[in-house]
Amino acid sequence: MTTMPPHPEHPEHPGTSAPPARRTILSALTATVALLAAGQLPPAVSGAVAAETGATGWTVQTMEAFADTLIPGERRSSGDRAIAGAVTGPGAVQAGVIQTLTSPELPLAPLLPEIAALLNARALAYATLHLILLPPTLPSFVGLPFRHRTTLLGTLFDPGEPDRAIWQVLSLLTGLAFDSAAHLDTRQALDAHHPGLDWLDFPPPGADGLWRFPHYSYGKALATPHPATTPSGSPA
């Protein structure tokens, strides 16, 4: 009896370490969100590319397709398959989601092949159930038409899904890449016309390079500052 060869991203040879547990993946995702939110990454993150982390083409394509399903953008070329081209204009991929996920300064990069393999396994099961013929040269999730990618991701967020938390946090990271240019210095991102910040009309800094917000976001003061508040705005 013949057996299928192991997937290049998911080897099963004797002696190969077992895939990381769900908790390990979720911990890395959560730590990544915390580091990005705290702004603790050095400027080197802006130059990070997938190749520096050892992420293969299939992993990158799968992560791009995941991000593009959440925040769609236009194709980079006529042969682009990871981006489905569901809309015009830039999406999460153009906003730097791969640079964010694969940064060597974050704990997530080594686990991306396992996350991609998990998503592709779900896509293969979905395609089999719905009698969808997938291209053999593409990752399973990338091979799904956009509407089926969207439907599949919708099921992954169902309350009963065991891996739901993984997809939730990965979605949050996708949003951070688009909404806040998490992998770039904010001034650098604005100078480069980062698509997410441009979309949100993020304001430029003042002449001294600092951001100040003279107008209340709700159009009015919601509370009176405590009389002992310091000039910097810190509580007494």
JSON list of C-alpha atoms in Angstrom, two decimals:
[
{"chain": "A", "resi": 1, "resn": "MET", "atom": "CA", "xyz": [0.00, 0.00, 0.00]},
{"chain": "A", "resi": 2, "resn": "THR", "atom": "CA", "xyz": [1.36, 3.42, -0.96]},
{"chain": "A", "resi": 3, "resn": "THR", "atom": "CA", "xyz": [1.14, 6.49, 1.24]},
{"chain": "A", "resi": 4, "resn": "MET", "atom": "CA", "xyz": [1.04, 10.15, 0.41]},
{"chain": "A", "resi": 5, "resn": "PRO", "atom": "CA", "xyz": [4.31, 12.04, 0.95]},
{"chain": "A", "resi": 6, "resn": "PRO", "atom": "CA", "xyz": [4.35, 14.41, 3.91]},
{"chain": "A", "resi": 7, "resn": "HIS", "atom": "CA", "xyz": [3.38, 18.01, 3.32]},
{"chain": "A", "resi": 8, "resn": "PRO", "atom": "CA", "xyz": [6.51, 20.18, 2.90]},
{"chain": "A", "resi": 9, "resn": "GLU", "atom": "CA", "xyz": [5.32, 22.47, 5.67]},
{"chain": "A", "resi": 10, "resn": "HIS", "atom": "CA", "xyz": [4.10, 19.72, 7.94]},
{"chain": "A", "resi": 11, "resn": "PRO", "atom": "CA", "xyz": [6.69, 16.92, 8.00]},
{"chain": "A", "resi": 12, "resn": "GLU", "atom": "CA", "xyz": [5.81, 13.65, 9.64]},
{"chain": "A", "resi": 13, "resn": "HIS", "atom": "CA", "xyz": [9.16, 11.85, 9.54]},
{"chain": "A", "resi": 14, "resn": "PRO", "atom": "CA", "xyz": [10.21, 9.88, 12.63]},
{"chain": "A", "resi": 15, "resn": "GLY", "atom": "CA", "xyz": [11.85, 12.12, 15.18]},
{"chain": "A", "resi": 16, "resn": "THR", "atom": "CA", "xyz": [9.96, 15.22, 14.11]},
{"chain": "A", "resi": 17, "resn": "SER", "atom": "CA", "xyz": [8.71, 17.18, 17.06]},
{"chain": "A", "resi": 18, "resn": "ALA", "atom": "CA", "xyz": [4.98, 17.24, 17.62]},
{"chain": "A", "resi": 19, "resn": "PRO", "atom": "CA", "xyz": [2.99, 20.29, 16.52]},
{"chain": "A", "resi": 20, "resn": "PRO", "atom": "CA", "xyz": [2.70, 22.97, 19.21]},
{"chain": "A", "resi": 21, "resn": "ALA", "atom": "CA", "xyz": [-0.35, 22.77, 21.41]},
{"chain": "A", "resi": 22, "resn": "ARG", "atom": "CA", "xyz": [-3.30, 25.11, 20.91]},
{"chain": "A", "resi": 23, "resn": "ARG", "atom": "CA", "xyz": [-2.37, 26.89, 24.12]},
{"chain": "A", "resi": 24, "resn": "THR", "atom": "CA", "xyz": [1.17, 27.55, 22.83]},
{"chain": "A", "resi": 25, "resn": "ILE", "atom": "CA", "xyz": [-0.14, 29.14, 19.65]},
{"chain": "A", "resi": 26, "resn": "LEU", "atom": "CA", "xyz": [-2.66, 31.24, 21.54]},
{"chain": "A", "resi": 27, "resn": "SER", "atom": "CA", "xyz": [-0.01, 32.39, 24.01]},
{"chain": "A", "resi": 28, "resn": "ALA", "atom": "CA", "xyz": [2.24, 33.53, 21.16]},
{"chain": "A", "resi": 29, "resn": "LEU", "atom": "CA", "xyz": [-0.64, 35.36, 19.48]},
{"chain": "A", "resi": 30, "resn": "THR", "atom": "CA", "xyz": [-1.59, 37.10, 22.72]},
{"chain": "A", "resi": 31, "resn": "ALA", "atom": "CA", "xyz": [2.02, 38.09, 23.45]},
{"chain": "A", "resi": 32, "resn": "THR", "atom": "CA", "xyz": [2.29, 39.52, 19.94]},
{"chain": "A", "resi": 33, "resn": "VAL", "atom": "CA", "xyz": [-0.80, 41.66, 20.47]},
{"chain": "A", "resi": 34, "resn": "ALA", "atom": "CA", "xyz": [0.56, 42.90, 23.80]},
{"chain": "A", "resi": 35, "resn": "LEU", "atom": "CA", "xyz": [3.93, 43.88, 22.34]},
{"chain": "A", "resi": 36, "resn": "LEU", "atom": "CA", "xyz": [2.37, 45.68, 19.38]},
{"chain": "A", "resi": 37, "resn": "ALA", "atom": "CA", "xyz": [-0.14, 47.50, 21.57]},
{"chain": "A", "resi": 38, "resn": "ALA", "atom": "CA", "xyz": [2.63, 48.60, 23.96]},
{"chain": "A", "resi": 39, "resn": "GLY", "atom": "CA", "xyz": [4.76, 49.89, 21.09]},
{"chain": "A", "resi": 40, "resn": "GLN", "atom": "CA", "xyz": [7.79, 48.03, 22.40]},
{"chain": "A", "resi": 41, "resn": "LEU", "atom": "CA", "xyz": [9.16, 46.90, 19.04]},
{"chain": "A", "resi": 42, "resn": "PRO", "atom": "CA", "xyz": [12.42, 48.37, 17.74]},
{"chain": "A", "resi": 43, "resn": "PRO", "atom": "CA", "xyz": [12.61, 50.10, 14.33]},
{"chain": "A", "resi": 44, "resn": "ALA", "atom": "CA", "xyz": [14.04, 46.90, 12.82]},
{"chain": "A", "resi": 45, "resn": "VAL", "atom": "CA", "xyz": [10.51, 45.56, 12.58]},
{"chain": "A", "resi": 46, "resn": "SER", "atom": "CA", "xyz": [9.80, 47.78, 9.60]},
{"chain": "A", "resi": 47, "resn": "GLY", "atom": "CA", "xyz": [12.38, 45.89, 7.56]},
{"chain": "A", "resi": 48, "resn": "ALA", "atom": "CA", "xyz": [11.18, 42.42, 8.53]},
{"chain": "A", "resi": 49, "resn": "VAL", "atom": "CA", "xyz": [10.27, 40.10, 5.69]},
{"chain": "A", "resi": 50, "resn": "ALA", "atom": "CA", "xyz": [8.88, 36.59, 5.64]},
{"chain": "A", "resi": 51, "resn": "ALA", "atom": "CA", "xyz": [12.16, 35.10, 4.44]},
{"chain": "A", "resi": 52, "resn": "GLU", "atom": "CA", "xyz": [13.92, 36.16, 7.63]},
{"chain": "A", "resi": 53, "resn": "THR", "atom": "CA", "xyz": [11.66, 33.92, 9.69]},
{"chain": "A", "resi": 54, "resn": "GLY", "atom": "CA", "xyz": [11.89, 30.84, 7.49]},
{"chain": "A", "resi": 55, "resn": "ALA", "atom": "CA", "xyz": [8.22, 31.12, 6.55]},
{"chain": "A", "resi": 56, "resn": "THR", "atom": "CA", "xyz": [7.62, 29.34, 3.26]},
{"chain": "A", "resi": 57, "resn": "GLY", "atom": "CA", "xyz": [5.61, 30.53, 0.31]},
{"chain": "A", "resi": 58, "resn": "TRP", "atom": "CA", "xyz": [2.63, 28.38, 1.28]},
{"chain": "A", "resi": 59, "resn": "THR", "atom": "CA", "xyz": [2.56, 29.81, 4.79]},
{"chain": "A", "resi": 60, "resn": "VAL", "atom": "CA", "xyz": [2.77, 33.39, 3.53]},
{"chain": "A", "resi": 61, "resn": "GLN", "atom": "CA", "xyz": [0.08, 32.83, 0.91]},
{"chain": "A", "resi": 62, "resn": "THR", "atom": "CA", "xyz": [-2.25, 31.27, 3.48]},
{"chain": "A", "resi": 63, "resn": "MET", "atom": "CA", "xyz": [-1.78, 34.11, 5.96]},
{"chain": "A", "resi": 64, "resn": "GLU", "atom": "CA", "xyz": [-2.28, 36.65, 3.18]},
{"chain": "A", "resi": 65, "resn": "ALA", "atom": "CA", "xyz": [-5.49, 34.94, 2.11]},
{"chain": "A", "resi": 66, "resn": "PHE", "atom": "CA", "xyz": [-6.74, 34.89, 5.71]},
{"chain": "A", "resi": 67, "resn": "ALA", "atom": "CA", "xyz": [-6.04, 38.61, 6.14]},
{"chain": "A", "resi": 68, "resn": "ASP", "atom": "CA", "xyz": [-7.49, 39.49, 2.73]},
{"chain": "A", "resi": 69, "resn": "THR", "atom": "CA", "xyz": [-10.73, 37.71, 3.62]},
{"chain": "A", "resi": 70, "resn": "LEU", "atom": "CA", "xyz": [-11.10, 39.95, 6.68]},
{"chain": "A", "resi": 71, "resn": "ILE", "atom": "CA", "xyz": [-9.89, 43.22, 5.11]},
{"chain": "A", "resi": 72, "resn": "PRO", "atom": "CA", "xyz": [-10.00, 42.72, 1.34]},
{"chain": "A", "resi": 73, "resn": "GLY", "atom": "CA", "xyz": [-7.84, 44.57, -1.15]},
{"chain": "A", "resi": 74, "resn": "GLU", "atom": "CA", "xyz": [-7.12, 44.55, -4.85]},
{"chain": "A", "resi": 75, "resn": "ARG", "atom": "CA", "xyz": [-4.78, 42.08, -6.51]},
{"chain": "A", "resi": 76, "resn": "ARG", "atom": "CA", "xyz": [-1.12, 43.01, -6.88]},
{"chain": "A", "resi": 77, "resn": "SER", "atom": "CA", "xyz": [-0.98, 41.39, -10.30]},
{"chain": "A", "resi": 78, "resn": "SER", "atom": "CA", "xyz": [-3.22, 39.39, -12.61]},
{"chain": "A", "resi": 79, "resn": "GLY", "atom": "CA", "xyz": [-1.74, 36.15, -11.27]},
{"chain": "A", "resi": 80, "resn": "ASP", "atom": "CA", "xyz": [-2.25, 36.97, -7.59]},
{"chain": "A", "resi": 81, "resn": "ARG", "atom": "CA", "xyz": [-4.18, 34.16, -5.92]},
{"chain": "A", "resi": 82, "resn": "ALA", "atom": "CA", "xyz": [-3.70, 34.91, -2.22]},
{"chain": "A", "resi": 83, "resn": "ILE", "atom": "CA", "xyz": [-5.55, 38.21, -2.65]},
{"chain": "A", "resi": 84, "resn": "ALA", "atom": "CA", "xyz": [-8.93, 37.43, -4.14]},
{"chain": "A", "resi": 85, "resn": "GLY", "atom": "CA", "xyz": [-9.46, 40.89, -5.61]},
{"chain": "A", "resi": 86, "resn": "ALA", "atom": "CA", "xyz": [-12.93, 41.26, -4.12]},
{"chain": "A", "resi": 87, "resn": "VAL", "atom": "CA", "xyz": [-12.62, 45.06, -3.93]},
{"chain": "A", "resi": 88, "resn": "THR", "atom": "CA", "xyz": [-10.57, 47.89, -5.34]},
{"chain": "A", "resi": 89, "resn": "GLY", "atom": "CA", "xyz": [-8.04, 49.72, -3.22]},
{"chain": "A", "resi": 90, "resn": "PRO", "atom": "CA", "xyz": [-5.58, 48.42, -0.61]},
{"chain": "A", "resi": 91, "resn": "GLY", "atom": "CA", "xyz": [-6.41, 45.92, 2.10]},
{"chain": "A", "resi": 92, "resn": "ALA", "atom": "CA", "xyz": [-4.66, 44.16, 4.95]},
{"chain": "A", "resi": 93, "resn": "VAL", "atom": "CA", "xyz": [-1.94, 42.64, 2.78]},
{"chain": "A", "resi": 94, "resn": "GLN", "atom": "CA", "xyz": [-0.92, 45.99, 1.32]},
{"chain": "A", "resi": 95, "resn": "ALA", "atom": "CA", "xyz": [-1.03, 47.42, 4.85]},
{"chain": "A", "resi": 96, "resn": "GLY", "atom": "CA", "xyz": [1.77, 45.08, 5.98]},
{"chain": "A", "resi": 97, "resn": "VAL", "atom": "CA", "xyz": [0.05, 42.22, 7.76]},
{"chain": "A", "resi": 98, "resn": "ILE", "atom": "CA", "xyz": [2.81, 39.76, 6.79]},
{"chain": "A", "resi": 99, "resn": "GLN", "atom": "CA", "xyz": [5.52, 42.12, 8.01]},
{"chain": "A", "resi": 100, "resn": "THR", "atom": "CA", "xyz": [3.65, 42.31, 11.30]},
{"chain": "A", "resi": 101, "resn": "LEU", "atom": "CA", "xyz": [3.13, 38.56, 11.72]},
{"chain": "A", "resi": 102, "resn": "THR", "atom": "CA", "xyz": [6.64, 37.52, 10.63]},
{"chain": "A", "resi": 103, "resn": "SER", "atom": "CA", "xyz": [8.67, 40.03, 12.59]},
{"chain": "A", "resi": 104, "resn": "PRO", "atom": "CA", "xyz": [11.61, 38.26, 14.26]},
{"chain": "A", "resi": 105, "resn": "GLU", "atom": "CA", "xyz": [11.05, 40.46, 17.31]},
{"chain": "A", "resi": 106, "resn": "LEU", "atom": "CA", "xyz": [7.73, 38.74, 17.96]},
{"chain": "A", "resi": 107, "resn": "PRO", "atom": "CA", "xyz": [7.17, 35.20, 19.31]},
{"chain": "A", "resi": 108, "resn": "LEU", "atom": "CA", "xyz": [4.65, 34.28, 16.62]},
{"chain": "A", "resi": 109, "resn": "ALA", "atom": "CA", "xyz": [6.75, 33.69, 13.49]},
{"chain": "A", "resi": 110, "resn": "PRO", "atom": "CA", "xyz": [7.94, 30.14, 14.28]},
{"chain": "A", "resi": 111, "resn": "LEU", "atom": "CA", "xyz": [4.32, 29.01, 14.77]},
{"chain": "A", "resi": 112, "resn": "LEU", "atom": "CA", "xyz": [2.92, 30.46, 11.54]},
{"chain": "A", "resi": 113, "resn": "PRO", "atom": "CA", "xyz": [3.47, 27.24, 9.52]},
{"chain": "A", "resi": 114, "resn": "GLU", "atom": "CA", "xyz": [1.37, 25.33, 12.06]},
{"chain": "A", "resi": 115, "resn": "ILE", "atom": "CA", "xyz": [-1.36, 27.98, 12.02]},
{"chain": "A", "resi": 116, "resn": "ALA", "atom": "CA", "xyz": [-1.38, 27.91, 8.22]},
{"chain": "A", "resi": 117, "resn": "ALA", "atom": "CA", "xyz": [-1.53, 24.11, 8.22]},
{"chain": "A", "resi": 118, "resn": "LEU", "atom": "CA", "xyz": [-4.48, 24.21, 10.62]},
{"chain": "A", "resi": 119, "resn": "LEU", "atom": "CA", "xyz": [-6.35, 26.66, 8.40]},
{"chain": "A", "resi": 120, "resn": "ASN", "atom": "CA", "xyz": [-5.58, 24.69, 5.25]},
{"chain": "A", "resi": 121, "resn": "ALA", "atom": "CA", "xyz": [-6.82, 21.49, 6.90]},
{"chain": "A", "resi": 122, "resn": "ARG", "atom": "CA", "xyz": [-10.12, 23.20, 7.67]},
{"chain": "A", "resi": 123, "resn": "ALA", "atom": "CA", "xyz": [-10.29, 24.51, 4.09]},
{"chain": "A", "resi": 124, "resn": "LEU", "atom": "CA", "xyz": [-9.68, 21.05, 2.67]},
{"chain": "A", "resi": 125, "resn": "ALA", "atom": "CA", "xyz": [-12.44, 19.58, 4.81]},
{"chain": "A", "resi": 126, "resn": "TYR", "atom": "CA", "xyz": [-14.78, 22.40, 3.75]},
{"chain": "A", "resi": 127, "resn": "ALA", "atom": "CA", "xyz": [-13.96, 21.88, 0.07]},
{"chain": "A", "resi": 128, "resn": "THR", "atom": "CA", "xyz": [-14.55, 18.14, 0.36]},
{"chain": "A", "resi": 129, "resn": "LEU", "atom": "CA", "xyz": [-17.91, 18.66, 2.04]},
{"chain": "A", "resi": 130, "resn": "HIS", "atom": "CA", "xyz": [-19.02, 21.16, -0.61]},
{"chain": "A", "resi": 131, "resn": "LEU", "atom": "CA", "xyz": [-17.55, 19.27, -3.59]},
{"chain": "A", "resi": 132, "resn": "ILE", "atom": "CA", "xyz": [-15.18, 22.11, -4.49]},
{"chain": "A", "resi": 133, "resn": "LEU", "atom": "CA", "xyz": [-12.23, 21.17, -6.69]},
{"chain": "A", "resi": 134, "resn": "LEU", "atom": "CA", "xyz": [-9.09, 22.83, -5.31]},
{"chain": "A", "resi": 135, "resn": "PRO", "atom": "CA", "xyz": [-5.99, 23.65, -7.40]},
{"chain": "A", "resi": 136, "resn": "PRO", "atom": "CA", "xyz": [-3.24, 21.18, -6.39]},
{"chain": "A", "resi": 137, "resn": "THR", "atom": "CA", "xyz": [-0.52, 23.83, -6.65]},
{"chain": "A", "resi": 138, "resn": "LEU", "atom": "CA", "xyz": [-2.04, 26.17, -4.06]},
{"chain": "A", "resi": 139, "resn": "PRO", "atom": "CA", "xyz": [-2.70, 25.97, -0.31]},
{"chain": "A", "resi": 140, "resn": "SER", "atom": "CA", "xyz": [-6.23, 24.75, 0.26]},
{"chain": "A", "resi": 141, "resn": "PHE", "atom": "CA", "xyz": [-7.50, 27.99, 1.77]},
{"chain": "A", "resi": 142, "resn": "VAL", "atom": "CA", "xyz": [-5.95, 30.05, -1.03]},
{"chain": "A", "resi": 143, "resn": "GLY", "atom": "CA", "xyz": [-7.64, 27.79, -3.58]},
{"chain": "A", "resi": 144, "resn": "LEU", "atom": "CA", "xyz": [-11.11, 28.53, -2.21]},
{"chain": "A", "resi": 145, "resn": "PRO", "atom": "CA", "xyz": [-13.17, 31.20, -4.01]},
{"chain": "A", "resi": 146, "resn": "PHE", "atom": "CA", "xyz": [-13.60, 34.35, -1.94]},
{"chain": "A", "resi": 147, "resn": "ARG", "atom": "CA", "xyz": [-17.23, 33.70, -0.97]},
{"chain": "A", "resi": 148, "resn": "HIS", "atom": "CA", "xyz": [-16.26, 30.27, 0.34]},
{"chain": "A", "resi": 149, "resn": "ARG", "atom": "CA", "xyz": [-13.30, 31.71, 2.23]},
{"chain": "A", "resi": 150, "resn": "THR", "atom": "CA", "xyz": [-15.71, 34.12, 3.89]},
{"chain": "A", "resi": 151, "resn": "THR", "atom": "CA", "xyz": [-18.19, 31.38, 4.75]},
{"chain": "A", "resi": 152, "resn": "LEU", "atom": "CA", "xyz": [-15.48, 29.15, 6.19]},
{"chain": "A", "resi": 153, "resn": "LEU", "atom": "CA", "xyz": [-14.02, 31.90, 8.36]},
{"chain": "A", "resi": 154, "resn": "GLY", "atom": "CA", "xyz": [-17.50, 32.65, 9.63]},
{"chain": "A", "resi": 155, "resn": "THR", "atom": "CA", "xyz": [-17.79, 29.09, 10.92]},
{"chain": "A", "resi": 156, "resn": "LEU", "atom": "CA", "xyz": [-14.37, 29.29, 12.60]},
{"chain": "A", "resi": 157, "resn": "PHE", "atom": "CA", "xyz": [-15.71, 32.03, 14.88]},
{"chain": "A", "resi": 158, "resn": "ASP", "atom": "CA", "xyz": [-18.66, 29.95, 16.07]},
{"chain": "A", "resi": 159, "resn": "PRO", "atom": "CA", "xyz": [-18.79, 29.68, 19.89]},
{"chain": "A", "resi": 160, "resn": "GLY", "atom": "CA", "xyz": [-18.36, 25.91, 19.83]},
{"chain": "A", "resi": 161, "resn": "GLU", "atom": "CA", "xyz": [-15.19, 25.90, 17.73]},
{"chain": "A", "resi": 162, "resn": "PRO", "atom": "CA", "xyz": [-12.18, 24.59, 19.70]},
{"chain": "A", "resi": 163, "resn": "ASP", "atom": "CA", "xyz": [-9.74, 26.87, 17.83]},
{"chain": "A", "resi": 164, "resn": "ARG", "atom": "CA", "xyz": [-11.98, 29.92, 17.91]},
{"chain": "A", "resi": 165, "resn": "ALA", "atom": "CA", "xyz": [-9.64, 31.93, 20.16]},
{"chain": "A", "resi": 166, "resn": "ILE", "atom": "CA", "xyz": [-6.75, 31.45, 17.72]},
{"chain": "A", "resi": 167, "resn": "TRP", "atom": "CA", "xyz": [-8.70, 32.95, 14.83]},
{"chain": "A", "resi": 168, "resn": "GLN", "atom": "CA", "xyz": [-10.04, 35.76, 17.02]},
{"chain": "A", "resi": 169, "resn": "VAL", "atom": "CA", "xyz": [-6.58, 36.91, 18.08]},
{"chain": "A", "resi": 170, "resn": "LEU", "atom": "CA", "xyz": [-5.17, 36.47, 14.57]},
{"chain": "A", "resi": 171, "resn": "SER", "atom": "CA", "xyz": [-8.01, 38.66, 13.32]},
{"chain": "A", "resi": 172, "resn": "LEU", "atom": "CA", "xyz": [-7.11, 41.29, 15.91]},
{"chain": "A", "resi": 173, "resn": "LEU", "atom": "CA", "xyz": [-3.53, 41.30, 14.62]},
{"chain": "A", "resi": 174, "resn": "THR", "atom": "CA", "xyz": [-4.83, 41.73, 11.09]},
{"chain": "A", "resi": 175, "resn": "GLY", "atom": "CA", "xyz": [-6.83, 44.73, 12.23]},
{"chain": "A", "resi": 176, "resn": "LEU", "atom": "CA", "xyz": [-3.79, 46.21, 14.02]},
{"chain": "A", "resi": 177, "resn": "ALA", "atom": "CA", "xyz": [-1.73, 45.96, 10.85]},
{"chain": "A", "resi": 178, "resn": "PHE", "atom": "CA", "xyz": [-4.34, 47.89, 8.87]},
{"chain": "A", "resi": 179, "resn": "ASP", "atom": "CA", "xyz": [-5.71, 50.32, 11.45]},
{"chain": "A", "resi": 180, "resn": "SER", "atom": "CA", "xyz": [-2.49, 51.29, 13.24]},
{"chain": "A", "resi": 181, "resn": "ALA", "atom": "CA", "xyz": [0.46, 50.25, 11.02]},
{"chain": "A", "resi": 182, "resn": "ALA", "atom": "CA", "xyz": [1.62, 48.18, 13.98]},
{"chain": "A", "resi": 183, "resn": "HIS", "atom": "CA", "xyz": [4.91, 47.17, 12.33]},
{"chain": "A", "resi": 184, "resn": "LEU", "atom": "CA", "xyz": [5.99, 50.75, 11.56]},
{"chain": "A", "resi": 185, "resn": "ASP", "atom": "CA", "xyz": [6.82, 53.94, 13.40]},
{"chain": "A", "resi": 186, "resn": "THR", "atom": "CA", "xyz": [3.73, 56.14, 13.08]},
{"chain": "A", "resi": 187, "resn": "ARG", "atom": "CA", "xyz": [5.57, 59.05, 11.43]},
{"chain": "A", "resi": 188, "resn": "GLN", "atom": "CA", "xyz": [7.26, 56.64, 9.04]},
{"chain": "A", "resi": 189, "resn": "ALA", "atom": "CA", "xyz": [3.91, 55.07, 8.19]},
{"chain": "A", "resi": 190, "resn": "LEU", "atom": "CA", "xyz": [2.33, 58.46, 7.49]},
{"chain": "A", "resi": 191, "resn": "ASP", "atom": "CA", "xyz": [5.27, 59.54, 5.31]},
{"chain": "A", "resi": 192, "resn": "ALA", "atom": "CA", "xyz": [4.88, 56.32, 3.32]},
{"chain": "A", "resi": 193, "resn": "HIS", "atom": "CA", "xyz": [1.10, 56.85, 2.99]},
{"chain": "A", "resi": 194, "resn": "HIS", "atom": "CA", "xyz": [0.25, 53.66, 4.83]},
{"chain": "A", "resi": 195, "resn": "PRO", "atom": "CA", "xyz": [-3.09, 52.57, 3.32]},
{"chain": "A", "resi": 196, "resn": "GLY", "atom": "CA", "xyz": [-4.82, 51.93, 6.63]},
{"chain": "A", "resi": 197, "resn": "LEU", "atom": "CA", "xyz": [-3.84, 55.25, 8.18]},
{"chain": "A", "resi": 198, "resn": "ASP", "atom": "CA", "xyz": [-4.75, 57.04, 4.95]},
{"chain": "A", "resi": 199, "resn": "TRP", "atom": "CA", "xyz": [-8.14, 55.30, 4.94]},
{"chain": "A", "resi": 200, "resn": "LEU", "atom": "CA", "xyz": [-8.78, 56.44, 8.51]},
{"chain": "A", "resi": 201, "resn": "ASP", "atom": "CA", "xyz": [-7.54, 60.00, 7.81]},
{"chain": "A", "resi": 202, "resn": "PHE", "atom": "CA", "xyz": [-5.10, 59.67, 10.70]},
{"chain": "A", "resi": 203, "resn": "PRO", "atom": "CA", "xyz": [-3.89, 63.19, 11.52]},
{"chain": "A", "resi": 204, "resn": "PRO", "atom": "CA", "xyz": [-0.27, 64.22, 11.06]},
{"chain": "A", "resi": 205, "resn": "PRO", "atom": "CA", "xyz": [1.75, 65.38, 14.09]},
{"chain": "A", "resi": 206, "resn": "GLY", "atom": "CA", "xyz": [2.26, 69.02, 14.99]},
{"chain": "A", "resi": 207, "resn": "ALA", "atom": "CA", "xyz": [5.29, 71.05, 13.97]},
{"chain": "A", "resi": 208, "resn": "ASP", "atom": "CA", "xyz": [7.22, 69.65, 16.96]},
{"chain": "A", "resi": 209, "resn": "GLY", "atom": "CA", "xyz": [6.49, 66.05, 15.88]},
{"chain": "A", "resi": 210, "resn": "LEU", "atom": "CA", "xyz": [3.99, 65.40, 18.68]},
{"chain": "A", "resi": 211, "resn": "TRP", "atom": "CA", "xyz": [0.30, 64.57, 18.43]},
{"chain": "A", "resi": 212, "resn": "ARG", "atom": "CA", "xyz": [-2.13, 66.70, 20.32]},
{"chain": "A", "resi": 213, "resn": "PHE", "atom": "CA", "xyz": [-5.90, 66.49, 20.18]},
{"chain": "A", "resi": 214, "resn": "PRO", "atom": "CA", "xyz": [-7.46, 69.87, 21.01]},
{"chain": "A", "resi": 215, "resn": "HIS", "atom": "CA", "xyz": [-10.98, 68.71, 20.24]},
{"chain": "A", "resi": 216, "resn": "TYR", "atom": "CA", "xyz": [-12.94, 66.29, 22.39]},
{"chain": "A", "resi": 217, "resn": "SER", "atom": "CA", "xyz": [-13.59, 63.06, 20.51]},
{"chain": "A", "resi": 218, "resn": "TYR", "atom": "CA", "xyz": [-17.22, 63.10, 21.68]},
{"chain": "A", "resi": 219, "resn": "GLY", "atom": "CA", "xyz": [-17.60, 66.80, 20.92]},
{"chain": "A", "resi": 220, "resn": "LYS", "atom": "CA", "xyz": [-17.75, 67.73, 24.60]},
{"chain": "A", "resi": 221, "resn": "ALA", "atom": "CA", "xyz": [-15.89, 67.17, 27.84]},
{"chain": "A", "resi": 222, "resn": "LEU", "atom": "CA", "xyz": [-17.19, 64.07, 29.58]},
{"chain": "A", "resi": 223, "resn": "ALA", "atom": "CA", "xyz": [-15.77, 64.95, 32.99]},
{"chain": "A", "resi": 224, "resn": "THR", "atom": "CA", "xyz": [-14.00, 67.72, 34.87]},
{"chain": "A", "resi": 225, "resn": "PRO", "atom": "CA", "xyz": [-10.31, 66.99, 35.56]},
{"chain": "A", "resi": 226, "resn": "HIS", "atom": "CA", "xyz": [-9.40, 66.44, 39.19]},
{"chain": "A", "resi": 227, "resn": "PRO", "atom": "CA", "xyz": [-7.85, 69.64, 40.64]},
{"chain": "A", "resi": 228, "resn": "ALA", "atom": "CA", "xyz": [-4.67, 67.74, 41.56]},
{"chain": "A", "resi": 229, "resn": "THR", "atom": "CA", "xyz": [-4.07, 66.47, 38.00]},
{"chain": "A", "resi": 230, "resn": "THR", "atom": "CA", "xyz": [-0.50, 67.20, 36.91]},
{"chain": "A", "resi": 231, "resn": "PRO", "atom": "CA", "xyz": [0.29, 69.41, 33.90]},
{"chain": "A", "resi": 232, "resn": "SER", "atom": "CA", "xyz": [1.07, 66.29, 31.87]},
{"chain": "A", "resi": 233, "resn": "GLY", "atom": "CA", "xyz": [-2.43, 64.95, 32.50]},
{"chain": "A", "resi": 234, "resn": "SER", "atom": "CA", "xyz": [-1.39, 62.30, 34.99]},
{"chain": "A", "resi": 235, "resn": "PRO", "atom": "CA", "xyz": [-3.67, 61.65, 37.97]},
{"chain": "A", "resi": 236, "resn": "ALA", "atom": "CA", "xyz": [-2.55, 62.93, 41.33]}
]
